[in-house]
JSON list of C-alpha atoms in Angstrom, two decimals:
[
{"chain": "A", "resi": 1, "resn": "GLU", "atom": "CA", "xyz": [-56.59, -20.43, -4.21]},
{"chain": "A", "resi": 2, "resn": "GLU", "atom": "CA", "xyz": [-53.02, -18.07, -4.18]},
{"chain": "A", "resi": 3, "resn": "VAL", "atom": "CA", "xyz": [-49.97, -19.50, -2.32]},
{"chain": "A", "resi": 4, "resn": "ILE", "atom": "CA", "xyz": [-47.72, -16.59, -0.23]},
{"chain": "A", "resi": 5, "resn": "SER", "atom": "CA", "xyz": [-44.04, -16.23, -0.89]},
{"chain": "A", "resi": 6, "resn": "GLU", "atom": "CA", "xyz": [-41.63, -18.33, 1.85]},
{"chain": "A", "resi": 7, "resn": "GLN", "atom": "CA", "xyz": [-40.43, -14.82, 2.55]},
{"chain": "A", "resi": 8, "resn": "GLN", "atom": "CA", "xyz": [-43.94, -13.71, 3.71]},
{"chain": "A", "resi": 9, "resn": "ALA", "atom": "CA", "xyz": [-45.39, -16.95, 5.04]},
{"chain": "A", "resi": 10, "resn": "GLY", "atom": "CA", "xyz": [-45.60, -15.85, 9.70]},
{"chain": "A", "resi": 11, "resn": "ALA", "atom": "CA", "xyz": [-45.84, -12.29, 7.91]},
{"chain": "A", "resi": 12, "resn": "LYS", "atom": "CA", "xyz": [-47.40, -10.19, 11.14]},
{"chain": "A", "resi": 13, "resn": "ILE", "atom": "CA", "xyz": [-50.77, -8.43, 10.00]},
{"chain": "A", "resi": 14, "resn": "LEU", "atom": "CA", "xyz": [-52.64, -6.29, 12.90]},
{"chain": "A", "resi": 15, "resn": "VAL", "atom": "CA", "xyz": [-55.97, -5.59, 11.95]},
{"chain": "A", "resi": 16, "resn": "VAL", "atom": "CA", "xyz": [-57.91, -2.81, 13.72]},
{"chain": "A", "resi": 17, "resn": "ASP", "atom": "CA", "xyz": [-61.77, -2.54, 13.12]},
{"chain": "A", "resi": 18, "resn": "ASP", "atom": "CA", "xyz": [-64.57, -1.69, 16.06]},
{"chain": "A", "resi": 19, "resn": "GLU", "atom": "CA", "xyz": [-66.73, -4.27, 14.27]},
{"chain": "A", "resi": 20, "resn": "PRO", "atom": "CA", "xyz": [-66.08, -7.91, 15.47]},
{"chain": "A", "resi": 21, "resn": "LYS", "atom": "CA", "xyz": [-67.51, -9.80, 12.51]},
{"chain": "A", "resi": 22, "resn": "ASN", "atom": "CA", "xyz": [-65.22, -7.16, 10.04]},
{"chain": "A", "resi": 23, "resn": "VAL", "atom": "CA", "xyz": [-62.28, -8.63, 12.50]},
{"chain": "A", "resi": 24, "resn": "ARG", "atom": "CA", "xyz": [-62.96, -11.98, 11.94]},
{"chain": "A", "resi": 25, "resn": "ILE", "atom": "CA", "xyz": [-63.61, -11.82, 8.42]},
{"chain": "A", "resi": 26, "resn": "LEU", "atom": "CA", "xyz": [-60.52, -10.55, 8.06]},
{"chain": "A", "resi": 27, "resn": "GLN", "atom": "CA", "xyz": [-58.77, -13.01, 10.69]},
{"chain": "A", "resi": 28, "resn": "ILE", "atom": "CA", "xyz": [-59.88, -16.35, 8.82]},
{"chain": "A", "resi": 29, "resn": "GLN", "atom": "CA", "xyz": [-58.90, -14.86, 5.41]},
{"chain": "A", "resi": 30, "resn": "LEU", "atom": "CA", "xyz": [-55.37, -14.19, 6.55]},
{"chain": "A", "resi": 31, "resn": "LYS", "atom": "CA", "xyz": [-54.52, -16.89, 8.85]},
{"chain": "A", "resi": 32, "resn": "ALA", "atom": "CA", "xyz": [-55.61, -19.00, 6.21]},
{"chain": "A", "resi": 33, "resn": "ARG", "atom": "CA", "xyz": [-52.99, -18.15, 4.22]},
{"chain": "A", "resi": 34, "resn": "GLY", "atom": "CA", "xyz": [-50.51, -18.62, 6.78]},
{"chain": "A", "resi": 35, "resn": "TYR", "atom": "CA", "xyz": [-50.19, -15.06, 8.24]},
{"chain": "A", "resi": 36, "resn": "THR", "atom": "CA", "xyz": [-49.77, -14.20, 11.38]},
{"chain": "A", "resi": 37, "resn": "VAL", "atom": "CA", "xyz": [-52.75, -11.83, 12.94]},
{"chain": "A", "resi": 38, "resn": "TYR", "atom": "CA", "xyz": [-53.33, -9.47, 15.89]},
{"chain": "A", "resi": 39, "resn": "THR", "atom": "CA", "xyz": [-56.58, -7.49, 16.16]},
{"chain": "A", "resi": 40, "resn": "ALA", "atom": "CA", "xyz": [-57.37, -4.44, 18.00]},
{"chain": "A", "resi": 41, "resn": "ALA", "atom": "CA", "xyz": [-60.98, -2.79, 18.51]},
{"chain": "A", "resi": 42, "resn": "ASP", "atom": "CA", "xyz": [-60.01, 0.98, 18.39]},
{"chain": "A", "resi": 43, "resn": "GLY", "atom": "CA", "xyz": [-56.83, 3.69, 17.65]},
{"chain": "A", "resi": 44, "resn": "LEU", "atom": "CA", "xyz": [-55.67, 3.41, 20.96]},
{"chain": "A", "resi": 45, "resn": "GLU", "atom": "CA", "xyz": [-55.58, -0.56, 21.63]},
{"chain": "A", "resi": 46, "resn": "ALA", "atom": "CA", "xyz": [-53.94, -0.35, 17.77]},
{"chain": "A", "resi": 47, "resn": "LEU", "atom": "CA", "xyz": [-50.90, 1.84, 18.77]},
{"chain": "A", "resi": 48, "resn": "ASP", "atom": "CA", "xyz": [-50.55, -0.28, 22.02]},
{"chain": "A", "resi": 49, "resn": "VAL", "atom": "CA", "xyz": [-49.84, -3.34, 19.53]},
{"chain": "A", "resi": 50, "resn": "VAL", "atom": "CA", "xyz": [-48.18, -1.52, 17.58]},
{"chain": "A", "resi": 51, "resn": "GLU", "atom": "CA", "xyz": [-45.39, -0.41, 19.97]},
{"chain": "A", "resi": 52, "resn": "LYS", "atom": "CA", "xyz": [-46.00, -4.02, 21.45]},
{"chain": "A", "resi": 53, "resn": "GLU", "atom": "CA", "xyz": [-45.14, -6.48, 18.27]},
{"chain": "A", "resi": 54, "resn": "MET", "atom": "CA", "xyz": [-44.17, -4.45, 15.67]},
{"chain": "A", "resi": 55, "resn": "PRO", "atom": "CA", "xyz": [-46.19, -5.71, 13.16]},
{"chain": "A", "resi": 56, "resn": "ASP", "atom": "CA", "xyz": [-45.00, -6.01, 9.03]},
{"chain": "A", "resi": 57, "resn": "LEU", "atom": "CA", "xyz": [-48.80, -4.58, 7.63]},
{"chain": "A", "resi": 58, "resn": "ILE", "atom": "CA", "xyz": [-51.84, -3.30, 9.36]},
{"chain": "A", "resi": 59, "resn": "LEU", "atom": "CA", "xyz": [-55.45, -2.98, 7.94]},
{"chain": "A", "resi": 60, "resn": "LEU", "atom": "CA", "xyz": [-56.74, 0.02, 9.76]},
{"chain": "A", "resi": 61, "resn": "ASP", "atom": "CA", "xyz": [-60.73, 0.72, 9.61]},
{"chain": "A", "resi": 62, "resn": "ILE", "atom": "CA", "xyz": [-61.24, 4.67, 9.67]},
{"chain": "A", "resi": 63, "resn": "ASN", "atom": "CA", "xyz": [-64.21, 5.05, 11.96]},
{"chain": "A", "resi": 64, "resn": "MET", "atom": "CA", "xyz": [-63.46, 3.74, 15.64]},
{"chain": "A", "resi": 65, "resn": "PRO", "atom": "CA", "xyz": [-64.09, 4.95, 18.92]},
{"chain": "A", "resi": 66, "resn": "ARG", "atom": "CA", "xyz": [-61.58, 7.02, 21.23]},
{"chain": "A", "resi": 67, "resn": "MET", "atom": "CA", "xyz": [-59.04, 7.56, 18.21]},
{"chain": "A", "resi": 68, "resn": "ASP", "atom": "CA", "xyz": [-59.73, 7.46, 14.55]},
{"chain": "A", "resi": 69, "resn": "GLY", "atom": "CA", "xyz": [-58.10, 5.81, 12.03]},
{"chain": "A", "resi": 70, "resn": "PHE", "atom": "CA", "xyz": [-56.53, 9.12, 10.38]},
{"chain": "A", "resi": 71, "resn": "GLU", "atom": "CA", "xyz": [-54.82, 9.79, 14.12]},
{"chain": "A", "resi": 72, "resn": "VAL", "atom": "CA", "xyz": [-53.72, 6.89, 14.46]},
{"chain": "A", "resi": 73, "resn": "VAL", "atom": "CA", "xyz": [-52.02, 6.49, 11.25]},
{"chain": "A", "resi": 74, "resn": "LYS", "atom": "CA", "xyz": [-50.31, 9.96, 12.14]},
{"chain": "A", "resi": 75, "resn": "GLN", "atom": "CA", "xyz": [-48.65, 8.82, 15.40]},
{"chain": "A", "resi": 76, "resn": "ILE", "atom": "CA", "xyz": [-46.93, 5.57, 13.54]},
{"chain": "A", "resi": 77, "resn": "ARG", "atom": "CA", "xyz": [-45.80, 8.05, 11.16]},
{"chain": "A", "resi": 78, "resn": "THR", "atom": "CA", "xyz": [-44.09, 10.44, 13.28]},
{"chain": "A", "resi": 79, "resn": "ASN", "atom": "CA", "xyz": [-41.86, 7.62, 15.48]},
{"chain": "A", "resi": 80, "resn": "GLU", "atom": "CA", "xyz": [-38.88, 6.66, 13.48]},
{"chain": "A", "resi": 81, "resn": "ALA", "atom": "CA", "xyz": [-39.66, 2.81, 14.50]},
{"chain": "A", "resi": 82, "resn": "THR", "atom": "CA", "xyz": [-42.82, 2.14, 13.14]},
{"chain": "A", "resi": 83, "resn": "GLU", "atom": "CA", "xyz": [-42.73, 5.02, 10.08]},
{"chain": "A", "resi": 84, "resn": "PHE", "atom": "CA", "xyz": [-42.59, 2.33, 7.58]},
{"chain": "A", "resi": 85, "resn": "ILE", "atom": "CA", "xyz": [-45.28, -0.09, 8.09]},
{"chain": "A", "resi": 86, "resn": "PRO", "atom": "CA", "xyz": [-47.14, -0.53, 5.66]},
{"chain": "A", "resi": 87, "resn": "ILE", "atom": "CA", "xyz": [-51.34, 0.53, 6.21]},
{"chain": "A", "resi": 88, "resn": "VAL", "atom": "CA", "xyz": [-53.97, -0.44, 4.45]},
{"chain": "A", "resi": 89, "resn": "MET", "atom": "CA", "xyz": [-57.48, 1.91, 5.48]},
{"chain": "A", "resi": 90, "resn": "ILE", "atom": "CA", "xyz": [-60.71, 0.21, 5.70]},
{"chain": "A", "resi": 91, "resn": "THR", "atom": "CA", "xyz": [-63.56, 3.05, 4.46]},
{"chain": "A", "resi": 92, "resn": "ALA", "atom": "CA", "xyz": [-67.03, 2.29, 3.78]},
{"chain": "A", "resi": 93, "resn": "LEU", "atom": "CA", "xyz": [-68.46, 3.18, 0.20]},
{"chain": "A", "resi": 94, "resn": "ARG", "atom": "CA", "xyz": [-70.30, 5.61, 0.43]},
{"chain": "A", "resi": 95, "resn": "ASP", "atom": "CA", "xyz": [-67.81, 8.41, 1.94]},
{"chain": "A", "resi": 96, "resn": "THR", "atom": "CA", "xyz": [-64.79, 6.72, -0.28]},
{"chain": "A", "resi": 97, "resn": "ARG", "atom": "CA", "xyz": [-63.56, 9.63, -2.14]},
{"chain": "A", "resi": 98, "resn": "GLU", "atom": "CA", "xyz": [-63.29, 11.99, 0.77]},
{"chain": "A", "resi": 99, "resn": "ASN", "atom": "CA", "xyz": [-61.80, 9.23, 3.32]},
{"chain": "A", "resi": 100, "resn": "ARG", "atom": "CA", "xyz": [-59.04, 8.82, 0.30]},
{"chain": "A", "resi": 101, "resn": "ILE", "atom": "CA", "xyz": [-57.95, 12.29, 0.24]},
{"chain": "A", "resi": 102, "resn": "LYS", "atom": "CA", "xyz": [-57.70, 12.35, 3.99]},
{"chain": "A", "resi": 103, "resn": "SER", "atom": "CA", "xyz": [-55.78, 9.04, 4.53]},
{"chain": "A", "resi": 104, "resn": "ILE", "atom": "CA", "xyz": [-53.18, 9.81, 1.57]},
{"chain": "A", "resi": 105, "resn": "GLU", "atom": "CA", "xyz": [-52.57, 12.90, 3.79]},
{"chain": "A", "resi": 106, "resn": "ALA", "atom": "CA", "xyz": [-52.73, 11.30, 6.59]},
{"chain": "A", "resi": 107, "resn": "GLY", "atom": "CA", "xyz": [-49.37, 8.86, 5.33]},
{"chain": "A", "resi": 108, "resn": "ALA", "atom": "CA", "xyz": [-51.66, 5.68, 4.19]},
{"chain": "A", "resi": 109, "resn": "ASP", "atom": "CA", "xyz": [-50.42, 3.68, 1.65]},
{"chain": "A", "resi": 110, "resn": "ASP", "atom": "CA", "xyz": [-53.30, 2.05, 0.51]},
{"chain": "A", "resi": 111, "resn": "PHE", "atom": "CA", "xyz": [-57.02, 1.39, 1.16]},
{"chain": "A", "resi": 112, "resn": "ILE", "atom": "CA", "xyz": [-59.83, -1.25, 0.67]},
{"chain": "A", "resi": 113, "resn": "GLU", "atom": "CA", "xyz": [-63.81, -0.16, 0.79]},
{"chain": "A", "resi": 114, "resn": "LYS", "atom": "CA", "xyz": [-66.36, -2.89, 2.80]},
{"chain": "A", "resi": 115, "resn": "PRO", "atom": "CA", "xyz": [-67.89, -4.96, 1.89]},
{"chain": "A", "resi": 116, "resn": "PHE", "atom": "CA", "xyz": [-64.58, -6.60, 1.48]},
{"chain": "A", "resi": 117, "resn": "ASP", "atom": "CA", "xyz": [-63.70, -8.24, -1.61]},
{"chain": "A", "resi": 118, "resn": "SER", "atom": "CA", "xyz": [-61.39, -11.28, -0.72]},
{"chain": "A", "resi": 119, "resn": "LEU", "atom": "CA", "xyz": [-59.13, -11.38, -3.17]},
{"chain": "A", "resi": 120, "resn": "GLU", "atom": "CA", "xyz": [-58.85, -7.70, -3.68]},
{"chain": "A", "resi": 121, "resn": "VAL", "atom": "CA", "xyz": [-57.66, -7.82, 0.10]},
{"chain": "A", "resi": 122, "resn": "LEU", "atom": "CA", "xyz": [-55.01, -10.27, -0.17]},
{"chain": "A", "resi": 123, "resn": "ALA", "atom": "CA", "xyz": [-53.62, -9.26, -3.21]},
{"chain": "A", "resi": 124, "resn": "ARG", "atom": "CA", "xyz": [-52.92, -5.87, -2.06]},
{"chain": "A", "resi": 125, "resn": "VAL", "atom": "CA", "xyz": [-51.60, -7.32, 1.32]},
{"chain": "A", "resi": 126, "resn": "ARG", "atom": "CA", "xyz": [-48.93, -9.47, -0.25]},
{"chain": "A", "resi": 127, "resn": "SER", "atom": "CA", "xyz": [-48.08, -6.57, -3.09]},
{"chain": "A", "resi": 128, "resn": "LEU", "atom": "CA", "xyz": [-47.42, -4.23, 0.20]},
{"chain": "A", "resi": 129, "resn": "LEU", "atom": "CA", "xyz": [-45.50, -6.89, 2.24]},
{"chain": "A", "resi": 130, "resn": "ARG", "atom": "CA", "xyz": [-42.95, -7.44, -0.86]},
{"chain": "A", "resi": 131, "resn": "ILE", "atom": "CA", "xyz": [-42.12, -3.52, -0.48]},
{"chain": "A", "resi": 132, "resn": "LYS", "atom": "CA", "xyz": [-41.79, -3.68, 3.00]},
{"chain": "A", "resi": 133, "resn": "GLN", "atom": "CA", "xyz": [-39.48, -7.27, 2.31]},
{"chain": "A", "resi": 134, "resn": "TYR", "atom": "CA", "xyz": [-37.51, -4.90, 0.12]},
{"chain": "A", "resi": 135, "resn": "GLN", "atom": "CA", "xyz": [-37.11, -2.01, 2.74]},
{"chain": "A", "resi": 136, "resn": "ASP", "atom": "CA", "xyz": [-35.95, -4.05, 5.43]},
{"chain": "A", "resi": 137, "resn": "THR", "atom": "CA", "xyz": [-33.65, -6.03, 3.54]},
{"chain": "A", "resi": 138, "resn": "LEU", "atom": "CA", "xyz": [-32.29, -2.29, 2.95]},
{"chain": "A", "resi": 139, "resn": "ALA", "atom": "CA", "xyz": [-32.59, -0.99, 6.38]},
{"chain": "A", "resi": 140, "resn": "LYS", "atom": "CA", "xyz": [-30.39, -4.21, 7.25]},
{"chain": "A", "resi": 141, "resn": "HIS", "atom": "CA", "xyz": [-27.68, -3.30, 4.10]},
{"chain": "A", "resi": 142, "resn": "ASN", "atom": "CA", "xyz": [-27.71, -0.04, 5.47]},
{"chain": "A", "resi": 143, "resn": "ALA", "atom": "CA", "xyz": [-26.98, -0.64, 9.03]},
{"chain": "A", "resi": 144, "resn": "ARG", "atom": "CA", "xyz": [-24.05, -2.96, 8.15]},
{"chain": "A", "resi": 145, "resn": "LEU", "atom": "CA", "xyz": [-22.83, -0.18, 6.22]},
{"chain": "A", "resi": 146, "resn": "GLU", "atom": "CA", "xyz": [-22.64, 2.13, 8.64]},
{"chain": "A", "resi": 147, "resn": "GLU", "atom": "CA", "xyz": [-21.01, -0.44, 11.27]},
{"chain": "A", "resi": 148, "resn": "GLU", "atom": "CA", "xyz": [-18.18, -1.49, 8.31]},
{"chain": "A", "resi": 149, "resn": "LEU", "atom": "CA", "xyz": [-18.08, 2.65, 8.10]},
{"chain": "A", "resi": 150, "resn": "GLN", "atom": "CA", "xyz": [-17.78, 3.22, 11.83]},
{"chain": "A", "resi": 151, "resn": "MET", "atom": "CA", "xyz": [-15.33, 0.07, 12.05]},
{"chain": "A", "resi": 152, "resn": "ALA", "atom": "CA", "xyz": [-12.79, 1.99, 8.88]},
{"chain": "A", "resi": 153, "resn": "ARG", "atom": "CA", "xyz": [-13.06, 5.16, 10.91]},
{"chain": "A", "resi": 154, "resn": "SER", "atom": "CA", "xyz": [-12.22, 4.38, 14.03]},
{"chain": "A", "resi": 155, "resn": "ILE", "atom": "CA", "xyz": [-9.07, 1.81, 12.31]},
{"chain": "A", "resi": 156, "resn": "GLN", "atom": "CA", "xyz": [-8.63, 5.63, 10.56]},
{"chain": "A", "resi": 157, "resn": "GLU", "atom": "CA", "xyz": [-8.51, 7.59, 13.82]},
{"chain": "A", "resi": 158, "resn": "ILE", "atom": "CA", "xyz": [-5.75, 5.04, 15.31]},
{"chain": "A", "resi": 159, "resn": "LEU", "atom": "CA", "xyz": [-3.22, 5.77, 12.48]},
{"chain": "A", "resi": 160, "resn": "ILE", "atom": "CA", "xyz": [-3.26, 9.02, 12.00]},
{"chain": "A", "resi": 161, "resn": "PRO", "atom": "CA", "xyz": [-2.00, 11.67, 14.43]},
{"chain": "A", "resi": 162, "resn": "GLN", "atom": "CA", "xyz": [-4.81, 12.76, 16.90]},
{"chain": "A", "resi": 163, "resn": "ASN", "atom": "CA", "xyz": [-6.48, 16.03, 16.94]},
{"chain": "A", "resi": 164, "resn": "GLY", "atom": "CA", "xyz": [-4.56, 18.34, 19.22]},
{"chain": "A", "resi": 165, "resn": "VAL", "atom": "CA", "xyz": [-0.75, 19.67, 20.17]},
{"chain": "A", "resi": 166, "resn": "LEU", "atom": "CA", "xyz": [1.83, 17.35, 19.35]},
{"chain": "A", "resi": 167, "resn": "GLU", "atom": "CA", "xyz": [5.36, 18.06, 21.15]},
{"chain": "A", "resi": 168, "resn": "LEU", "atom": "CA", "xyz": [8.02, 16.16, 18.73]},
{"chain": "A", "resi": 169, "resn": "SER", "atom": "CA", "xyz": [11.61, 16.74, 18.67]},
{"chain": "A", "resi": 170, "resn": "GLY", "atom": "CA", "xyz": [11.75, 20.15, 19.97]},
{"chain": "A", "resi": 171, "resn": "PHE", "atom": "CA", "xyz": [8.22, 21.22, 18.04]},
{"chain": "A", "resi": 172, "resn": "ARG", "atom": "CA", "xyz": [4.97, 21.71, 19.12]},
{"chain": "A", "resi": 173, "resn": "ILE", "atom": "CA", "xyz": [2.83, 20.54, 16.30]},
{"chain": "A", "resi": 174, "resn": "ALA", "atom": "CA", "xyz": [-0.82, 21.39, 15.98]},
{"chain": "A", "resi": 175, "resn": "SER", "atom": "CA", "xyz": [-3.36, 19.16, 13.71]},
{"chain": "A", "resi": 176, "resn": "ARG", "atom": "CA", "xyz": [-6.75, 18.66, 12.97]},
{"chain": "A", "resi": 177, "resn": "CYS", "atom": "CA", "xyz": [-8.38, 16.11, 11.07]},
{"chain": "A", "resi": 178, "resn": "CYS", "atom": "CA", "xyz": [-11.81, 16.25, 10.20]},
{"chain": "A", "resi": 179, "resn": "PRO", "atom": "CA", "xyz": [-13.49, 13.82, 7.38]},
{"chain": "A", "resi": 180, "resn": "GLU", "atom": "CA", "xyz": [-16.74, 15.21, 5.76]},
{"chain": "A", "resi": 181, "resn": "MET", "atom": "CA", "xyz": [-18.04, 11.34, 6.09]},
{"chain": "A", "resi": 182, "resn": "ALA", "atom": "CA", "xyz": [-17.68, 8.85, 8.50]},
{"chain": "A", "resi": 183, "resn": "VAL", "atom": "CA", "xyz": [-14.22, 7.58, 6.69]},
{"chain": "A", "resi": 184, "resn": "GLY", "atom": "CA", "xyz": [-12.20, 10.39, 4.13]},
{"chain": "A", "resi": 185, "resn": "GLY", "atom": "CA", "xyz": [-9.34, 9.54, 1.77]},
{"chain": "A", "resi": 186, "resn": "ASP", "atom": "CA", "xyz": [-6.68, 11.86, 3.32]},
{"chain": "A", "resi": 187, "resn": "PHE", "atom": "CA", "xyz": [-3.98, 10.70, 5.88]},
{"chain": "A", "resi": 188, "resn": "PHE", "atom": "CA", "xyz": [-1.05, 12.45, 7.40]},
{"chain": "A", "resi": 189, "resn": "ASP", "atom": "CA", "xyz": [1.68, 11.75, 9.48]},
{"chain": "A", "resi": 190, "resn": "ILE", "atom": "CA", "xyz": [4.44, 13.07, 11.54]},
{"chain": "A", "resi": 191, "resn": "TRP", "atom": "CA", "xyz": [7.42, 11.63, 12.59]},
{"chain": "A", "resi": 192, "resn": "GLU", "atom": "CA", "xyz": [11.20, 12.62, 14.33]},
{"chain": "A", "resi": 193, "resn": "VAL", "atom": "CA", "xyz": [13.23, 11.50, 11.33]},
{"chain": "A", "resi": 194, "resn": "ALA", "atom": "CA", "xyz": [16.65, 12.70, 13.83]},
{"chain": "A", "resi": 195, "resn": "PRO", "atom": "CA", "xyz": [17.48, 14.84, 16.78]},
{"chain": "A", "resi": 196, "resn": "ASN", "atom": "CA", "xyz": [15.72, 18.27, 15.27]},
{"chain": "A", "resi": 197, "resn": "ARG", "atom": "CA", "xyz": [14.23, 17.08, 12.51]},
{"chain": "A", "resi": 198, "resn": "LEU", "atom": "CA", "xyz": [10.91, 15.80, 11.25]},
{"chain": "A", "resi": 199, "resn": "GLY", "atom": "CA", "xyz": [9.66, 14.08, 8.71]},
{"chain": "A", "resi": 200, "resn": "VAL", "atom": "CA", "xyz": [6.00, 14.93, 7.34]},
{"chain": "A", "resi": 201, "resn": "PHE", "atom": "CA", "xyz": [3.75, 12.97, 5.37]},
{"chain": "A", "resi": 202, "resn": "ILE", "atom": "CA", "xyz": [0.59, 14.60, 3.82]},
{"chain": "A", "resi": 203, "resn": "SER", "atom": "CA", "xyz": [-1.59, 12.44, 1.58]},
{"chain": "A", "resi": 204, "resn": "ASP", "atom": "CA", "xyz": [-4.69, 14.14, -0.39]}
]
């Protein structure tokens, strides 16, 4: 029996299917491996769970009442907060080719066929959760880098004269500094050396 990694333990998985039997099968298999499982019986209910719980992965049936799986995928992908959640479409064997193409076009990451092969389902889940962990780690690093860049920008703005017109030692000086990115490599300063004499320092 395969063992999930410590990082994946407790990962939140949403199972969406209007057939209770299919939901129960997946729920038992996933819970037995240590995953936290949420369920939904149709597309609208699925979107509600996604908004409230922010699952790490979604197993999504295609044919459902009220809203089909394709529309669910499209709505998840257009939301900045959920666009990178891995989605595995559940498709019937008889119409696999057509549904696979439509699933990919809608934005799904993978698909599984009914009847389920337990080992295949769990292998795909582990693989996509691993990718999701990499994405989450990268997002955290990027967020931290953005915070540090904004801090550096604030410090730089304190150190250089503010944009606008400065009255100094009888001179009117207009200046504007606009870094192309959050922090620029340029620096300048203007100060009074002596009455009617200015010092100007520019660094590129």
